[in-house]
Amino acid sequence: MPASPSTARAINDRLALRLLQQEGPLTAGQLKQLTGLSRPTVADLVERLTDAGLIAVVGEAGEQRRGPNAKVYGIIADRAHLAALDVRTEGVAVAVADLVGRVLAEASAPIDGETGTGPAVEQAVALVERAVKEAGADRLHTVGIGAPGLIDPASGELRDSSGLPEWHRRLVAALQERLPETRVSVENETNLAAVAEQRDGAARDRDTFVLLWLGHGTGAAVVLDGALRRGASGGTGEIGFLPVPGTSALPTATDCEGGFHSLASAAAVVDLAARCGVPAAAGRPASAGGALRAAVGLVRDAAAGNTAPGAAFLDALADRLAVGVASVAAILDPGCVVLGGEVGQAGGAGLAARVAERLARMTPLPTEVRATTLGGGAVLRGALLTARDRAQEQLFTSPERPLPERSLPQRSLPQRPLP
């Protein structure tokens, strides 16, 4: 059925705004060329978006051009401010950005494991408030949070999970209470990392892939046909619980020890290095953060050829990772697996090549293995991208003519705008 005039205007407005987001400031003539819309239609949408306070003239195309067609229009970046949080077991990182995603302030702080729930929440909220002040923002429109654990599909909240700090769950409610006019949402950290890898990282050319997160713990994010898959209970990608050979026990409903986690967590990587004779791996760091830092250093040194038994260590690590990747390939056939997280970044192309070589012997399904280009920073980047999308979705759609999300996919522009 043909679209109504109001729906057609909404589609065209959103198309123009997405182009201004992706391409930067444009003239009306450039908008006409990129959208295929008629000159009067472009003039009308420019007027509507200007009146709505979404775009403004930011310059002129050149000295040789005069008149309305020479004006360059851009999104008003300070129309809204956003914040992204990467919540870890032992700390939190924050980024504050404007509506086009330009980062204005960043901050991070450790939160000691002995800190009580209330003080830990207050530390995290205070960090956000300081970053907002440093960014010069009056208020936040949207906050996106990445955290470990399962997200309840019905409520959108973090589920109570053993082994994770209670302050993680309390933080979302505390931010919403402290910032009542702000939209606050939380997403699994590995899912957000996959969003970032697909938009800005190693999977930019893939609509179907799996991100294998290798950090303090393990996780996976599944993207099929351009859509992030969360599962019936929000547990898609909980690969740490995957029963695998090479462990001393089976995982349980409350403990992933005995699953793939036992082979590929940061602590397991440190232990493996010691078994392979890497001298610096003797002894296990006491804290989760210490184990991750040690694992990253060991893998990075081995990948750089800085340790004598480094090649044997990387080979052994690739043997372990290939077990998990082969299981994923057998079920999903994603065609591409990205080794993400801090450990995946430390291993780089060398570790990815080792895993790919073993995978080719374990499965008939062709599966490319790539190293992350974003590493641990992918979670914060994904949270910021998601917050920007949600803010723009609200601001770029007039309440009088709401537009369904599916009408304008975030990763592609419609081929036939409505005249």
XYZ file of C-alpha atoms in Angstrom:
419
model
C 0.000 0.000 0.000
C 1.252 3.519 -0.735
C 2.509 5.449 2.273
C 0.429 8.311 3.627
C 1.866 11.808 3.148
C 2.831 12.033 6.829
C 4.589 8.648 6.748
C 6.391 9.600 3.533
C 7.627 12.800 5.151
C 8.811 10.870 8.214
C 10.722 8.388 6.061
C 12.343 11.143 4.027
C 13.265 13.156 7.120
C 14.857 10.119 8.755
C 16.709 9.321 5.543
C 18.152 12.827 5.370
C 19.159 12.760 9.027
C 20.859 9.386 8.655
C 22.808 10.729 5.696
C 23.865 13.781 7.687
C 24.933 11.430 10.484
C 26.954 9.177 8.199
C 28.347 11.685 5.697
C 28.622 14.834 7.788
C 27.278 18.268 6.752
C 25.700 18.398 3.263
C 24.139 20.938 0.949
C 20.547 20.637 -0.220
C 21.907 19.675 -3.636
C 23.971 16.863 -2.137
C 20.950 15.645 -0.210
C 18.967 15.642 -3.445
C 21.670 13.623 -5.187
C 22.117 11.095 -2.377
C 18.417 10.569 -1.675
C 17.020 10.791 -5.204
C 14.299 13.108 -3.926
C 13.019 16.037 -5.923
C 14.327 19.523 -5.247
C 10.995 20.764 -3.729
C 10.822 17.672 -1.466
C 14.363 18.289 -0.213
C 13.590 21.965 0.364
C 10.510 21.001 2.403
C 12.365 18.490 4.569
C 15.236 20.916 5.204
C 12.711 23.500 6.371
C 10.945 20.967 8.626
C 14.174 19.737 10.211
C 15.424 23.279 10.725
C 12.154 24.355 12.364
C 12.338 21.273 14.602
C 15.773 22.333 15.833
C 17.486 19.206 14.468
C 19.670 20.766 11.778
C 21.181 24.183 11.121
C 23.335 25.944 8.565
C 26.965 25.262 9.457
C 28.710 26.913 6.490
C 28.740 27.402 2.746
C 29.890 25.056 -0.013
C 32.382 27.472 -1.592
C 33.165 31.027 -2.530
C 31.996 30.487 -6.113
C 28.501 29.497 -5.031
C 25.803 31.746 -3.675
C 22.194 31.396 -2.677
C 20.212 28.696 -0.819
C 21.870 25.797 -2.625
C 25.289 26.784 -1.276
C 24.262 26.436 2.388
C 25.716 23.451 4.190
C 23.449 21.803 6.763
C 24.517 19.705 9.732
C 22.887 18.035 12.706
C 22.789 20.226 15.818
C 25.121 18.073 17.884
C 24.372 19.632 21.276
C 20.626 19.087 20.900
C 21.175 16.092 23.193
C 23.985 14.553 25.202
C 24.566 10.856 25.788
C 26.559 8.726 28.187
C 27.944 5.221 27.845
C 29.134 3.006 30.690
C 31.288 -0.107 30.626
C 30.656 -1.812 33.961
C 33.231 -4.411 34.961
C 33.677 -6.594 38.028
C 36.313 -4.253 39.440
C 35.462 -0.862 38.010
C 33.569 1.301 35.551
C 34.418 3.458 32.519
C 32.287 6.353 31.248
C 32.122 8.343 28.027
C 29.902 11.379 27.384
C 29.130 12.390 23.806
C 26.916 14.687 21.775
C 24.088 13.659 19.464
C 26.381 12.783 16.563
C 28.540 10.593 18.787
C 31.528 12.907 19.253
C 33.101 12.032 22.611
C 33.377 15.089 24.861
C 34.649 13.532 28.089
C 35.892 10.160 29.338
C 36.608 8.851 32.827
C 37.221 5.560 34.592
C 37.669 4.404 38.162
C 38.383 1.131 39.951
C 35.840 -0.150 42.458
C 37.364 -2.429 45.035
C 35.740 -5.805 45.533
C 35.463 -5.105 49.271
C 33.431 -1.935 48.686
C 29.841 -2.265 49.850
C 26.959 -2.113 47.401
C 25.810 1.382 48.364
C 29.249 3.022 48.259
C 30.082 1.231 44.983
C 26.921 2.542 43.345
C 27.649 6.042 44.631
C 31.179 5.920 43.225
C 29.881 4.933 39.797
C 27.121 7.568 39.767
C 29.562 10.262 40.917
C 31.915 9.298 38.083
C 29.093 9.801 35.574
C 28.194 13.175 37.063
C 31.818 14.346 36.905
C 32.113 13.292 33.272
C 28.882 15.098 32.391
C 30.164 18.263 34.058
C 33.502 17.987 32.254
C 31.664 17.601 28.933
C 29.761 20.825 29.584
C 26.384 19.098 29.301
C 23.340 20.372 31.196
C 21.609 16.999 31.209
C 21.733 13.569 29.625
C 19.148 12.438 27.134
C 20.134 8.751 27.019
C 22.483 6.471 28.941
C 23.607 3.092 27.612
C 25.203 0.600 29.987
C 27.183 -2.517 29.148
C 27.500 -5.067 31.940
C 28.316 -8.760 32.314
C 25.435 -11.136 32.951
C 22.037 -11.961 31.514
C 19.482 -9.334 30.529
C 15.861 -10.306 31.149
C 14.104 -9.996 27.745
C 10.797 -9.091 29.390
C 12.004 -6.349 31.750
C 15.256 -5.306 30.086
C 16.975 -5.523 33.474
C 20.053 -7.391 34.622
C 19.132 -10.737 36.112
C 20.482 -11.733 39.509
C 23.619 -13.746 38.748
C 25.937 -15.519 41.143
C 29.528 -14.330 40.996
C 28.671 -10.788 39.889
C 28.632 -7.791 42.254
C 25.239 -6.676 43.527
C 26.091 -3.049 42.708
C 25.833 -3.846 38.991
C 22.087 -4.403 39.285
C 21.581 -1.492 41.667
C 23.450 0.939 39.415
C 20.764 1.062 36.728
C 18.032 1.975 39.215
C 20.293 4.498 40.945
C 21.086 6.292 37.692
C 17.419 6.371 36.734
C 16.552 7.820 40.152
C 19.339 10.418 40.024
C 18.541 11.308 36.386
C 14.734 11.061 36.194
C 14.460 12.698 32.758
C 17.111 10.442 31.217
C 16.467 7.204 29.342
C 18.658 4.508 30.917
C 19.082 1.050 29.416
C 21.413 -1.887 30.015
C 22.723 -4.531 27.612
C 25.052 -7.500 27.923
C 28.629 -6.317 27.452
C 29.510 -8.885 24.770
C 26.450 -7.964 22.724
C 27.530 -4.326 22.779
C 31.040 -5.316 21.750
C 29.547 -7.098 18.740
C 27.603 -3.951 17.799
C 30.857 -1.995 17.847
C 32.799 -4.605 15.870
C 30.081 -4.631 13.208
C 29.852 -0.856 12.929
C 33.479 0.170 13.411
C 35.626 -2.922 13.821
C 36.586 -6.304 12.434
C 33.099 -7.305 11.214
C 32.154 -4.228 9.185
C 31.606 -6.324 6.068
C 29.625 -9.083 7.798
C 25.887 -9.381 8.410
C 26.370 -12.777 10.063
C 29.180 -13.463 12.523
C 29.946 -14.494 16.095
C 32.069 -12.479 18.491
C 33.996 -14.657 20.950
C 34.836 -12.469 23.934
C 38.139 -13.293 25.604
C 38.665 -11.187 28.695
C 38.384 -11.842 32.411
C 35.795 -14.437 31.434
C 34.390 -15.703 28.166
C 31.250 -14.890 26.251
C 29.862 -14.822 22.762
C 27.540 -12.554 20.800
C 25.577 -13.850 17.840
C 24.635 -11.649 14.890
C 22.550 -13.373 12.213
C 21.390 -11.576 9.070
C 22.262 -8.227 10.627
C 20.271 -8.804 13.821
C 21.653 -9.378 17.300
C 20.164 -12.569 18.746
C 19.519 -12.704 22.490
C 17.553 -15.940 22.905
C 14.378 -16.805 24.812
C 15.887 -15.963 28.219
C 18.580 -13.529 27.098
C 21.253 -16.207 27.361
C 22.427 -16.590 23.773
C 26.216 -16.645 23.809
C 26.791 -17.850 27.384
C 29.615 -19.958 26.006
C 31.391 -20.136 29.340
C 28.863 -22.815 30.330
C 29.528 -24.889 27.188
C 30.593 -28.431 28.223
C 33.887 -29.179 26.492
C 36.600 -31.829 26.646
C 39.753 -31.035 28.546
C 38.164 -29.943 31.829
C 38.021 -31.816 35.126
C 34.262 -31.478 35.660
C 31.033 -30.286 34.116
C 29.561 -26.816 34.575
C 26.526 -26.361 36.786
C 23.536 -24.043 36.631
C 25.291 -21.615 38.965
C 28.969 -22.090 38.077
C 30.671 -22.129 34.670
C 33.833 -23.759 36.056
C 34.145 -27.009 34.132
C 32.800 -25.389 30.960
C 34.625 -23.501 28.216
C 35.338 -20.818 30.823
C 37.811 -23.221 32.437
C 39.818 -23.334 29.209
C 39.730 -19.717 28.048
C 39.223 -17.342 31.004
C 42.060 -15.006 31.943
C 43.015 -17.173 34.923
C 43.034 -20.274 32.699
C 45.268 -18.521 30.172
C 47.750 -17.614 32.922
C 47.775 -21.219 34.166
C 48.278 -22.513 30.630
C 51.253 -20.224 30.122
C 52.850 -21.595 33.299
C 52.320 -25.159 32.080
C 54.008 -24.246 28.819
C 57.041 -22.962 30.685
C 56.531 -19.244 30.278
C 58.550 -17.896 33.256
C 56.477 -14.813 34.048
C 53.340 -16.930 34.423
C 54.412 -18.537 37.703
C 51.738 -17.943 40.314
C 48.183 -16.752 39.767
C 47.319 -13.085 40.392
C 44.926 -12.665 43.284
C 42.354 -10.395 41.661
C 40.292 -10.732 38.507
C 41.835 -7.556 37.144
C 45.302 -8.861 37.920
C 44.598 -12.122 36.096
C 43.376 -10.241 33.040
C 46.391 -7.941 32.951
C 48.702 -10.929 33.314
C 46.936 -12.898 30.574
C 47.055 -9.950 28.177
C 50.760 -9.412 28.798
C 51.591 -13.090 28.350
C 49.637 -13.438 25.124
C 50.974 -10.162 23.717
C 54.584 -11.132 24.473
C 54.078 -14.570 22.951
C 52.492 -13.098 19.815
C 55.442 -10.715 19.486
C 57.918 -13.569 19.834
C 59.379 -12.136 23.036
C 59.384 -15.397 25.007
C 61.156 -18.646 24.131
C 58.175 -20.965 24.755
C 55.725 -18.393 23.335
C 54.936 -20.332 20.155
C 54.087 -23.484 22.108
C 51.905 -21.415 24.455
C 49.977 -19.827 21.570
C 49.565 -23.235 19.932
C 48.114 -24.663 23.132
C 45.814 -21.674 23.566
C 44.638 -21.996 19.955
C 43.883 -25.683 20.597
C 41.580 -24.654 23.438
C 39.882 -21.806 21.595
C 39.267 -23.958 18.523
C 37.128 -26.305 20.637
C 34.707 -23.503 21.451
C 34.779 -21.982 17.974
C 34.122 -25.372 16.349
C 31.062 -25.844 18.560
C 29.737 -22.446 17.545
C 30.401 -23.169 13.859
C 28.632 -26.531 14.002
C 25.441 -24.997 15.410
C 25.289 -21.570 13.749
C 27.538 -21.735 10.659
C 28.322 -18.010 11.015
C 31.076 -17.975 8.398
C 33.123 -15.598 10.569
C 34.245 -15.567 14.196
C 35.922 -12.513 15.716
C 38.287 -13.119 18.647
C 37.366 -10.132 20.780
C 38.192 -8.710 24.179
C 41.558 -7.797 25.616
C 43.068 -11.265 25.150
C 41.802 -11.534 21.565
C 43.393 -8.181 20.776
C 46.662 -9.205 22.424
C 46.831 -12.393 20.320
C 46.146 -10.464 17.132
C 46.314 -11.982 13.684
C 48.797 -14.645 14.797
C 46.426 -16.217 17.317
C 43.491 -15.886 14.914
C 45.463 -17.705 12.203
C 46.322 -20.532 14.589
C 42.661 -20.961 15.566
C 41.578 -20.881 11.903
C 44.104 -23.572 11.003
C 42.801 -25.906 13.694
C 39.198 -25.089 12.911
C 39.666 -26.091 9.273
C 40.585 -29.590 10.472
C 37.619 -29.829 12.859
C 34.666 -28.720 10.742
C 33.648 -28.887 7.079
C 32.009 -25.467 7.399
C 34.240 -22.652 6.081
C 34.723 -20.215 8.952
C 36.974 -17.191 8.848
C 38.646 -16.253 12.135
C 39.552 -12.605 12.665
C 41.192 -10.656 15.461
C 39.329 -7.752 17.026
C 40.354 -4.249 16.046
C 38.688 -2.676 19.100
C 39.703 -4.963 21.974
C 38.318 -4.178 25.404
C 37.190 -0.735 24.256
C 34.477 -2.333 22.138
C 32.013 -2.465 25.047
C 32.123 1.274 25.725
C 31.985 2.005 21.999
C 28.993 -0.300 21.554
C 27.196 1.297 24.509
C 27.753 4.734 22.999
C 26.535 3.651 19.552
C 23.424 2.126 21.091
C 22.709 5.213 23.190
C 23.133 7.404 20.101
C 20.769 5.216 18.092
C 18.086 5.365 20.781
C 18.388 9.104 21.211
C 18.235 9.722 17.491
C 15.303 7.332 17.122
C 13.284 9.503 19.483
C 14.509 12.908 18.332
C 14.470 12.123 14.616
C 10.836 11.004 14.698
C 8.075 13.524 15.276
C 5.436 12.443 17.841
C 2.762 13.431 15.346
C 4.012 10.956 12.761
C 5.759 8.041 14.462
C 7.829 5.812 12.202
C 8.346 2.097 12.934
C 11.989 1.162 13.593
C 11.924 -1.473 10.854
C 11.090 1.117 8.189
C 14.623 2.473 8.251
C 17.287 -0.084 9.221
C 20.214 1.382 11.133
C 22.888 -0.228 8.959
C 21.507 0.610 5.533
C 19.588 3.340 3.795
C 16.419 2.720 1.794
C 17.044 2.551 -1.942
C 13.792 4.246 -2.929
C 12.898 7.342 -0.882
C 9.326 8.492 -1.119
C 8.682 11.561 -3.304
